[in-house]
XYZ file of C-alpha atoms in Angstrom:
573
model
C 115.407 92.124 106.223
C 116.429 88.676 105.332
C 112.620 87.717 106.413
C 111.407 90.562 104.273
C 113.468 88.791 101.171
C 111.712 84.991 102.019
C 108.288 86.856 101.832
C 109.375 88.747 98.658
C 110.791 84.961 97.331
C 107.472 82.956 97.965
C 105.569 85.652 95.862
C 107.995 85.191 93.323
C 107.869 84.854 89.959
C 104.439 86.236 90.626
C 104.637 89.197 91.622
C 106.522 90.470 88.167
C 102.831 89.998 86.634
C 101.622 92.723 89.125
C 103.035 96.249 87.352
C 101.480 95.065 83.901
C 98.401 93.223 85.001
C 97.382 95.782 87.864
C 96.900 98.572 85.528
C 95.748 96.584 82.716
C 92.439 95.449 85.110
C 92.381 98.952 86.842
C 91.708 100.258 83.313
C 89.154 97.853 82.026
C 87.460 98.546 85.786
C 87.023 102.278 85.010
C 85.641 101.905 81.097
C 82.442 100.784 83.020
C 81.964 103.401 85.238
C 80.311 106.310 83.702
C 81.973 109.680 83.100
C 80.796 111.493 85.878
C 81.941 109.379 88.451
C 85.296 110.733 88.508
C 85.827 110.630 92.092
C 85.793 107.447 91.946
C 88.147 107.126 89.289
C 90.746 109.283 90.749
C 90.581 107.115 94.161
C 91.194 104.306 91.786
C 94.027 106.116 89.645
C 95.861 106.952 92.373
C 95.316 103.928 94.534
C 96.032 101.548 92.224
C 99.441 103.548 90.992
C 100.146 103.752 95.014
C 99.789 99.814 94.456
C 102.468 99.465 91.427
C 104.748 101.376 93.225
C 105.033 99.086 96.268
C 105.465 95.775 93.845
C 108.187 97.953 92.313
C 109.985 98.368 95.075
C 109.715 95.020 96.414
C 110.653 93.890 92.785
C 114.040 96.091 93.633
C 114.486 94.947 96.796
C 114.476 91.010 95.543
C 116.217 91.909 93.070
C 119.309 93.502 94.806
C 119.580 90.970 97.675
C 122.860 91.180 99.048
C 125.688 88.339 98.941
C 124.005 87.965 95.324
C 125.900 89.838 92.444
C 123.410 88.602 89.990
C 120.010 87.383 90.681
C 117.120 86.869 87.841
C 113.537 87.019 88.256
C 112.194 84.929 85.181
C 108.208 84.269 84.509
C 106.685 81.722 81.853
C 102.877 83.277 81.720
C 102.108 80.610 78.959
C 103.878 77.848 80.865
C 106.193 77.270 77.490
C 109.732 77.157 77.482
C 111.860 80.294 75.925
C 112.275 80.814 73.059
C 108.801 79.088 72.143
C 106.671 81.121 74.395
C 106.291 84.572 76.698
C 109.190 85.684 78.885
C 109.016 88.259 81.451
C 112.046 88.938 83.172
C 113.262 91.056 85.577
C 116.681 92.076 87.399
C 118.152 95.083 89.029
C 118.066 97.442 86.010
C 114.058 96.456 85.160
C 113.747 97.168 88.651
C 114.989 100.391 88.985
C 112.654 101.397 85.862
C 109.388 100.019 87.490
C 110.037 102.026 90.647
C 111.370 105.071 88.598
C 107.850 104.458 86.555
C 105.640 104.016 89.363
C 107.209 106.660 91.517
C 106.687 109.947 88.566
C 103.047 108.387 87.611
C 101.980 108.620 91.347
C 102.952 112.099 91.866
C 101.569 112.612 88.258
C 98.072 110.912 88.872
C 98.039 112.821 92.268
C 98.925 116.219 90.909
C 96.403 115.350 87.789
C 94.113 115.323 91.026
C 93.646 119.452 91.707
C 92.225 120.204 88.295
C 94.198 118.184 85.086
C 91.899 115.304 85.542
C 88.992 116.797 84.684
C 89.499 118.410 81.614
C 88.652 115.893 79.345
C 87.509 112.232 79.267
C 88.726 109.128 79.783
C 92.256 110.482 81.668
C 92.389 107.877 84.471
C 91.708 104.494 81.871
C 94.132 106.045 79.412
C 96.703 106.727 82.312
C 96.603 103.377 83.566
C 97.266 101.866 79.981
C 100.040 103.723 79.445
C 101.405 102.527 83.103
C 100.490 99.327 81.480
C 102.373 99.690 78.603
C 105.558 101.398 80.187
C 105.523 98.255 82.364
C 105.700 95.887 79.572
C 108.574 97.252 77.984
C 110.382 96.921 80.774
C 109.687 93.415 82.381
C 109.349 91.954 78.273
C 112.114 89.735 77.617
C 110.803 89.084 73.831
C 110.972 91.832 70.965
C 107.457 90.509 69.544
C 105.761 91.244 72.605
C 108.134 94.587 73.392
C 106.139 95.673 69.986
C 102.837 95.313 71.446
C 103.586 96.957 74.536
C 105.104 99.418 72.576
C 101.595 100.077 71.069
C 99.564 99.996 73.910
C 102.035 102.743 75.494
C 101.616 105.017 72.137
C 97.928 104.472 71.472
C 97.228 105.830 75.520
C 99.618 108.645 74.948
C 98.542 109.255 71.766
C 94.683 109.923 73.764
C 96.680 111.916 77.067
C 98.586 114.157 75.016
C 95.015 115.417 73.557
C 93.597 115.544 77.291
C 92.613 119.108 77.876
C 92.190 120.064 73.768
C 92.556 123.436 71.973
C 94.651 123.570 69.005
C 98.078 123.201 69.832
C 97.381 120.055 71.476
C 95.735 118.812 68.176
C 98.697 120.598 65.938
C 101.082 118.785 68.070
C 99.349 115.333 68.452
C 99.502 115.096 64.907
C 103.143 115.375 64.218
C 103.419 112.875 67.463
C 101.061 110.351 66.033
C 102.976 110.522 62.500
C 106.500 110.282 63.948
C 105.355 107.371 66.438
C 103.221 105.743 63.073
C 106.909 105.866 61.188
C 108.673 104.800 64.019
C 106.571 101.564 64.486
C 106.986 100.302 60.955
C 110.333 100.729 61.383
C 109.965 98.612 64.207
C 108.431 96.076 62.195
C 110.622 96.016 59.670
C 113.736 95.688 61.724
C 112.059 92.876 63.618
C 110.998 90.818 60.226
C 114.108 90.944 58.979
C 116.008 89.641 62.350
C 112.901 87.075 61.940
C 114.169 86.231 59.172
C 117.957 85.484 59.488
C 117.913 84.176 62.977
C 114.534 82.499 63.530
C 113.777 83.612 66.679
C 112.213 87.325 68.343
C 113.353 85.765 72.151
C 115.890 88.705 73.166
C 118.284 86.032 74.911
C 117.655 83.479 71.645
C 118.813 86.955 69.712
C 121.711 87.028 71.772
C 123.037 83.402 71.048
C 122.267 83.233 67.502
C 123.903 86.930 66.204
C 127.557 85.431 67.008
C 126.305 82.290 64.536
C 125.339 84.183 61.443
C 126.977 83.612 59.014
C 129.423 86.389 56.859
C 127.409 86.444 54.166
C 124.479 87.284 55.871
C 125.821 89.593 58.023
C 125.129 93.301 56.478
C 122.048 92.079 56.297
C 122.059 91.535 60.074
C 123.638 94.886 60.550
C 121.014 96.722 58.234
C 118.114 95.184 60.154
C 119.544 95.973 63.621
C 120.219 99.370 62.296
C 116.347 99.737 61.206
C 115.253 98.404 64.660
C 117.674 100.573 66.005
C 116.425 104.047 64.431
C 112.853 103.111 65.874
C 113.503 103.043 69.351
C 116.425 106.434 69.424
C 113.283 107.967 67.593
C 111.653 107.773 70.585
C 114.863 108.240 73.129
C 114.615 111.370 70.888
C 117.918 111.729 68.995
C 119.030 114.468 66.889
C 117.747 115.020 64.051
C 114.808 112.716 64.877
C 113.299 115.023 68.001
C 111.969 117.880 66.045
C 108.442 116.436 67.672
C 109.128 115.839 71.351
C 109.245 120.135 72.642
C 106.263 121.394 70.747
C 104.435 117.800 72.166
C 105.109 117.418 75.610
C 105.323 121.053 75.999
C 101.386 121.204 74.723
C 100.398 118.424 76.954
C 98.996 118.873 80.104
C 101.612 119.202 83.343
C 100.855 115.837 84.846
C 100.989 114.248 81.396
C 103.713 116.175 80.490
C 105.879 114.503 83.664
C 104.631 111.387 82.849
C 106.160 111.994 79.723
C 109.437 112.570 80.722
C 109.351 108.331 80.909
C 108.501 107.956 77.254
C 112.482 108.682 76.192
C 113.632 106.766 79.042
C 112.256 103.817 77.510
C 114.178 104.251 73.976
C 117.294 104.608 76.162
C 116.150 101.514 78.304
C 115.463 99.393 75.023
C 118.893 100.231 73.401
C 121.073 99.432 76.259
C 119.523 96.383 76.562
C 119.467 95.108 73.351
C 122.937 96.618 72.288
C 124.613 94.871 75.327
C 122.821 91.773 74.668
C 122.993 91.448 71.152
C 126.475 93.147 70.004
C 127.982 92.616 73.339
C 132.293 92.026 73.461
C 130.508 88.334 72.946
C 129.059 88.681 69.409
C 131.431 87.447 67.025
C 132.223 90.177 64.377
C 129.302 92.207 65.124
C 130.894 92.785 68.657
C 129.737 96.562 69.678
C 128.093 97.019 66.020
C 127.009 100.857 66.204
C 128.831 101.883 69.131
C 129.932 105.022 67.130
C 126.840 105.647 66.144
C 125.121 105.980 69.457
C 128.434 107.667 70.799
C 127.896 110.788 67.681
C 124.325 110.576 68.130
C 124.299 111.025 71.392
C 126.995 114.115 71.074
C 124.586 115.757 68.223
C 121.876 115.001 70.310
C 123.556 117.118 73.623
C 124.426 120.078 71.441
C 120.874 120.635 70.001
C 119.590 120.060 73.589
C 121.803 122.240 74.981
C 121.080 124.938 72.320
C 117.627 124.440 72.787
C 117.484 125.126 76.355
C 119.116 128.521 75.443
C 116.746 129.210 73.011
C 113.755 128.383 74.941
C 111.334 131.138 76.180
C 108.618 128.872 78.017
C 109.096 126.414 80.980
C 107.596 123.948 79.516
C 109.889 124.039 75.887
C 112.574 124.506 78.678
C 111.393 120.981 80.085
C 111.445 119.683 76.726
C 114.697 120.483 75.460
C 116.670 119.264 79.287
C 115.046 115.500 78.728
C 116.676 115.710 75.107
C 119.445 117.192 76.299
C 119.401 113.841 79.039
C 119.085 111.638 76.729
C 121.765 112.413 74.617
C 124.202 112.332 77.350
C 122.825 108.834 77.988
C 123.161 107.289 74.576
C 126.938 109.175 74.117
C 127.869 107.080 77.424
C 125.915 104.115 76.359
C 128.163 103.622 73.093
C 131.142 103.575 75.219
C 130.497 99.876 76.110
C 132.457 100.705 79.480
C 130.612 98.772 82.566
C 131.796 101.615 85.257
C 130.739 103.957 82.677
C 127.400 102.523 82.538
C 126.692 102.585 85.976
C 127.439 106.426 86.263
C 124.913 106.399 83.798
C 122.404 104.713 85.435
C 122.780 106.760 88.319
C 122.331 109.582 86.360
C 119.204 108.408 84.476
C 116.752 108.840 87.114
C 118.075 112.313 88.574
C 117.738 113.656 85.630
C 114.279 112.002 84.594
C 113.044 113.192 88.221
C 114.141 116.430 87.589
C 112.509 116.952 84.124
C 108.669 115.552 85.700
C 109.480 118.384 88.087
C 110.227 120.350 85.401
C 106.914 120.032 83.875
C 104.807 119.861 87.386
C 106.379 123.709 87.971
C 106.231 125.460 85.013
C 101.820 124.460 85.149
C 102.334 126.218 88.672
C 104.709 129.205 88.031
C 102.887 130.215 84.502
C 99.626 130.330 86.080
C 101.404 132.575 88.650
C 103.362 134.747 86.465
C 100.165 135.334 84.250
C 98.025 136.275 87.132
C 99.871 139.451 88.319
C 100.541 142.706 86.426
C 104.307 142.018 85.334
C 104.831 145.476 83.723
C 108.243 146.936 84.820
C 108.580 150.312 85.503
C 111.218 152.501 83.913
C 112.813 153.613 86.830
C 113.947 150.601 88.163
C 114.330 150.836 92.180
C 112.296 154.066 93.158
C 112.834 153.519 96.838
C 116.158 153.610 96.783
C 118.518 156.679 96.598
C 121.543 157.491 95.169
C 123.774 155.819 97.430
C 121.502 152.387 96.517
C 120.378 152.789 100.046
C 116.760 152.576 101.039
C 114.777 155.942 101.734
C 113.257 155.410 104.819
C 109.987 157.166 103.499
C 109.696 155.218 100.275
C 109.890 151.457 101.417
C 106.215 151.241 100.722
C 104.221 150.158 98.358
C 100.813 151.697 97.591
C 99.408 149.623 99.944
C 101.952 150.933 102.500
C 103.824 147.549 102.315
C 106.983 147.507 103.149
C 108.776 146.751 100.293
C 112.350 145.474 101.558
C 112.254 143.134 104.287
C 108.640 141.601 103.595
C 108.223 138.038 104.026
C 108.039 135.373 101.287
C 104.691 133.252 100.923
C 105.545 130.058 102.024
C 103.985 128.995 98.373
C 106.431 131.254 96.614
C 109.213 130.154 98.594
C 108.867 126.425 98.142
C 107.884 126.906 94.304
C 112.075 128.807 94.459
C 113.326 125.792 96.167
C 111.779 123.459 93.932
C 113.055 125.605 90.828
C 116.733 125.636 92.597
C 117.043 121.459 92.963
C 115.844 121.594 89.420
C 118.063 123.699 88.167
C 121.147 122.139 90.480
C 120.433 118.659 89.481
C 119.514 118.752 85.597
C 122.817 121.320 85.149
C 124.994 118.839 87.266
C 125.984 120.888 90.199
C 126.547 119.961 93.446
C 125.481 118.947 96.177
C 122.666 116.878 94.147
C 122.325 113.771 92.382
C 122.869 115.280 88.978
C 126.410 116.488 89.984
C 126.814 112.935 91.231
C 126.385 111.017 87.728
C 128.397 113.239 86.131
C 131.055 113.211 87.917
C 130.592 109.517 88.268
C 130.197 109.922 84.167
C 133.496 112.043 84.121
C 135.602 110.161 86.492
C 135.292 106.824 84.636
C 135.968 108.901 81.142
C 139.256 110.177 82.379
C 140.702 108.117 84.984
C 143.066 105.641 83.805
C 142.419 103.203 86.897
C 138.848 103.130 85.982
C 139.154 102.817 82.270
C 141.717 100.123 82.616
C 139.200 97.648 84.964
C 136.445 98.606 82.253
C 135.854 96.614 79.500
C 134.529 98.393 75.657
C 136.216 101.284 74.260
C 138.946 103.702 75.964
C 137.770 106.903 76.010
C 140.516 108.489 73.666
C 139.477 111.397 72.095
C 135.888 110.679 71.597
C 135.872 110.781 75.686
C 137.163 114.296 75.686
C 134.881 115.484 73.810
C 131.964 113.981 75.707
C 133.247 115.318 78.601
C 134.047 119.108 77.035
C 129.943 118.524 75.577
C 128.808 117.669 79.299
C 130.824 120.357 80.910
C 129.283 122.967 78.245
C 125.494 121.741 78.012
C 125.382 122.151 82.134
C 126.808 125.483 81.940
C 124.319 126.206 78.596
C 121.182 124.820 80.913
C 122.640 126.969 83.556
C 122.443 130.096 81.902
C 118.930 129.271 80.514
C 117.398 127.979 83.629
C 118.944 131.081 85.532
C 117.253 133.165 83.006
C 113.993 131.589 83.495
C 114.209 131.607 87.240
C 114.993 135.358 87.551
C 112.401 136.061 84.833
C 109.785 134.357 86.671
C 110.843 135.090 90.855
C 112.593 138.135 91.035
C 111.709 140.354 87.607
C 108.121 141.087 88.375
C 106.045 143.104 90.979
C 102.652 143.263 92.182
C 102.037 139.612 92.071
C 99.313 137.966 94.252
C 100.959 134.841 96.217
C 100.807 131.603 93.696
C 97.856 129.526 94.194
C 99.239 125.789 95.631
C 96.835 123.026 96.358
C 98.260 120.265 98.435
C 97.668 117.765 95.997
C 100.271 120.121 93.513
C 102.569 120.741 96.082
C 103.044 117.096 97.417
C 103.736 115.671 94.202
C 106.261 117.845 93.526
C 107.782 117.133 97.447
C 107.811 113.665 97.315
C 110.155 113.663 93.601
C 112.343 116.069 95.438
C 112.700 113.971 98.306
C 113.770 111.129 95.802
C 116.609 113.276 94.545
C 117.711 114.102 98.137
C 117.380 110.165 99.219
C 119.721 109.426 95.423
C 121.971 111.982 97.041
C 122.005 110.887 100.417
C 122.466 107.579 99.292
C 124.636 107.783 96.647
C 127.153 105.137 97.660
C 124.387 102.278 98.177
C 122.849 103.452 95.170
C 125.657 103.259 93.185
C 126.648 100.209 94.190
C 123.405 99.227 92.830
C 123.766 100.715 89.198
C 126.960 99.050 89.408
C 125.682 95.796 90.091
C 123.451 96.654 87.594
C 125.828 97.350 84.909
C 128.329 94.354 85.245
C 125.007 92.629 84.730
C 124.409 94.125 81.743
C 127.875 93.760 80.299
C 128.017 90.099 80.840
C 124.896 89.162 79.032
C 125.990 85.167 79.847
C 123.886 85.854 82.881
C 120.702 87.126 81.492
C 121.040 84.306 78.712
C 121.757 81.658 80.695
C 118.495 82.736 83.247
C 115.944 82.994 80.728
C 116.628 79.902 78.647
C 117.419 77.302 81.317
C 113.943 78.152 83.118
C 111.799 75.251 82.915
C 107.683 75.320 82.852
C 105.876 73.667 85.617
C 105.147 70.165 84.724
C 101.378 69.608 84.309
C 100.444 72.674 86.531
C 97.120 71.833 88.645
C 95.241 73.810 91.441
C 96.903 72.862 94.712
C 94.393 72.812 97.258
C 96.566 74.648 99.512
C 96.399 78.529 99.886
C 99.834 78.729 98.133
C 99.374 78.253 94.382
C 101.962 76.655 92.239
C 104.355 78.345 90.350
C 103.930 78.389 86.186
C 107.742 79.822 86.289
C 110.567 79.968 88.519
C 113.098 82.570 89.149
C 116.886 81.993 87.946
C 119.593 83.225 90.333
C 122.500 82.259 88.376
């Protein structure tokens, strides 16, 4: 391992240009090729995704290496000191977003692979900017540059969500578009104004000069972090600003749809790390500015998710309304400003995001399934049994003279029930899975004295009862629904064919239910991780002190070795 970390080290701070830069080429590569070479596309989609996903992970594994508490990746690209030029930065929570990134858009792009791809043009470039773009966010360390990547994330799913057309798709792209339009001149706004009083878009910069401004000035600091703020929990889709994400990513295609699931995740992403870097217990008198904002948000938010899911009639609205329902557990916790609460939450946040791409991937599967078979009911509803509820020995056939208790399961069907189970088991928060896991990790830090009293932020009080009541009832609410939709789809129709599962559908959908068994199995490493993670977070002296002390590279020159010099270095404070 340790020789494994020296390789990872000499590639670094390179290697944090390879999730944005890989896709970014990859795309520009396939706007030559014509349109019908798509199989050459999809090797490249899929290859190049396969790609990401291994710098992501060796990202992660730099980033967590042991005997280190806190270690920072930071990259100059322009070779100019922060806060004067382009950060990237990474650490263990950027990490575990690249790899969470990475790992849905490869079983997306492979899934896409059966049939998705092909319904429309221009899938694979688009799908690559958006990896681009998702990237971006996540390794930025500057707000200017978090906008463009921002836009270059929108304007490809702006082109995926039409991928496949007809009118809802078109209906729905339009609200999208408008919302996303509204959101990013709120953006704009918010980030002109903190312009304005602090002089500087450099998150860490932010993060220094907030404690300095002075009283007078500060409601105006407030108002324009409260702007910038409704921008990005527009799209970590808060209540009452979701009204656009079900009918959206429910009209989208089912690998877009999965890849979707991301697009909140990185609203939740961009608020925790700007809230605990800018109004951390560090920032003066705007010290955890909003925190009861995000915490009744976030409670709103759960409620209307957890209504929704009852409400909802299709899979895919069902999809929709558990990554709301996600997210607004997610903010609720974030406002807490508790560390150990924050890294249940983190352990949380990719169960549940895994869970809702599955989501998606199955309901594209089990609709096309449902609506291939007569699912008309008859009146009397178990004609081979008698009145004792026993079978009648003469009558346990169909008209095919099939037996009709004791027949086997198609493997297809079966796995398509299993898949539908962990679902259901992990976005609900049962155990054994990784759902159940977070919240209880969620839980025991909202209740448990010990654990509140080694946590810095708020005390639960009563605001902590009720998140927990709100968690306790939306996973009993998603039950019910998810129940409903699983009995409505596997056991309340007859004379079905068996479903129709490529291996390019059904290994997809595998591999993200492997990563929720491997969460589970590893819960204690991985928590360790998120809670690494968190204290991180919570002490943003670290992140601060990594991205302005890095120095550029003093009149940078080809070396005529093979090892190229650094234009960065990475911090491990």
């Amino acid at each position: 391992m340790s020789l494994i970390l020296e390789w990872l080290a000499s590639l670094m701070p390179h290697l944090m240009l390879v999730p944005i830069v890989l896709p970014m080429l990859t795309a520009a590569l396939m706007l030559l090729l014509k349109e019908e070479q798509q199989q050459a596309k999809m090797v490249m989609n899929v290859g190049t995704t396969a790609l990401g996903l291994f710098a992501a992970i060796a990202l992660l594994l730099w980033a967590d290496q042991s005997g280190s508490s806190t270690t920072m990746g930071v990259y100059l690209p322009g070779n100019w000191q922060a806060p004067f030029g382009i950060v990237l930065a990474v650490d263990r929570l950027t990490a575990l977003m690249l790899v969470l990134t990475y790992s849905i858009a490869l079983a997306s792009s492979l899934f896409s692979t059966a049939r998705w791809h092909k319904a429309g043009v221009h899938f694979h470039p688009l799908f690559q900017l958006q990896l681009m773009g998702l990237s971006g966010a996540f390794l930025t360390a500057d707000l200017f540059n978090l906008f463009v990547f921002f836009e270059i994330m929108l304007a490809a799913s702006y082109g995926l969500l039409l991928h496949g057309s007809g009118r809802m798709r078109v209906q729905s792209g339009m609200h999208y578009i408008a919302i996303n339009l509204a959101a990013s001149s709120l953006f704009l706004i918010g980030v002109s104004m903190l312009y304005g009083l602090t002089g500087t878009l450099n998150m860490a910069d932010l993060a220094q000069a907030i404690p300095e401004v002075s009283a007078a000035d500060r409601g105006l600091l407030h108002t324009a972090a409260g702007i910038l703020a409704t921008a990005f929990l527009i799209k970590a889709a808060v209540w009452p600003l979701n009204f656009w994400l079900v009918p959206a990513y429910s009209a989208a295609t089912a690998p877009v749809g999965a890849l979707f699931a991301l697009m909140t995740k990185v609203g939740i992403y961009t608020i925790l790390r700007l809230w605990t870097l800018m109004f951390s217990s560090e920032a003066g008198d705007s010290a955890l500015f909003g925190s009861m904002w995000l915490i009744a948000g976030g409670m709103a938010t759960m409620v209307f998710g957890g209504i929704g899911t009852l409400a909802a009639t299709r899979l895919t609205h069902l999809a929709g309304y558990a990554a709301i329902l996600s997210s607004g557990t997610l903010l609720a916790a974030i406002g807490f400003g508790q560390n150990m609460l924050t890294a249940g939450l983190l352990y949380y946040l990719p169960s549940s995001t895994l869970a809702v791409a599955i989501l998606f991937l199955l309901a594209d599967i089990m609709d096309r399934w449902r609506n291939d078979g007569n699912i008309d009911i008859d009146d009397e509803e178990a004609p081979f049994l008698n009145s004792e509820l026993v079978p009648t020995q003469s009558l346990n056939l169909d008209e095919n003279e099939q037996v009709l208790i004791g027949r086997a399961i198609p493997a297809s069907a079966a796995f398509l029930g299993l898949a539908f189970i962990m679902c259901t088991l992990v976005v609900t928060g049962l155990p054994p899975l990784s759902g159940f896991i977070g919240k209880f990790a969620m839980l025991t830090n909202l209740i448990n004295p010990v654990g509140l009293g080694q946590s810095a932020g708020y005390q639960a009080g009563p605001w902590g009862w009720v998140l927990m009541a709100l968690m306790i009832a939306t996973g009993l609410f998603a039950l019910i629904a998810l129940t409903r939709a699983g009995i409505r789809h596997f056991w309340a129709t007859h004379e079905r064919g068996t479903p129709e599962l490529r291996i390019s559908e059904g290994l997809p959908i595998a591999a993200l239910m492997a990563l929720c068994m491997v969460l589970t199995v590893k819960a204690d490493s991985v928590m360790q991780y998120t809670q690494n993670a968190a204290n991180t977070l919570h002490a943003p002296g670290t992140y601060i002190q990594a991205v302005m002390e890095t120095r550029p590279v003093p009149n940078p020159t080809i070396a005529p070795s093979s090892t190229p010099p650094s234009s960065g270095q990475e911090a491990q404070p």
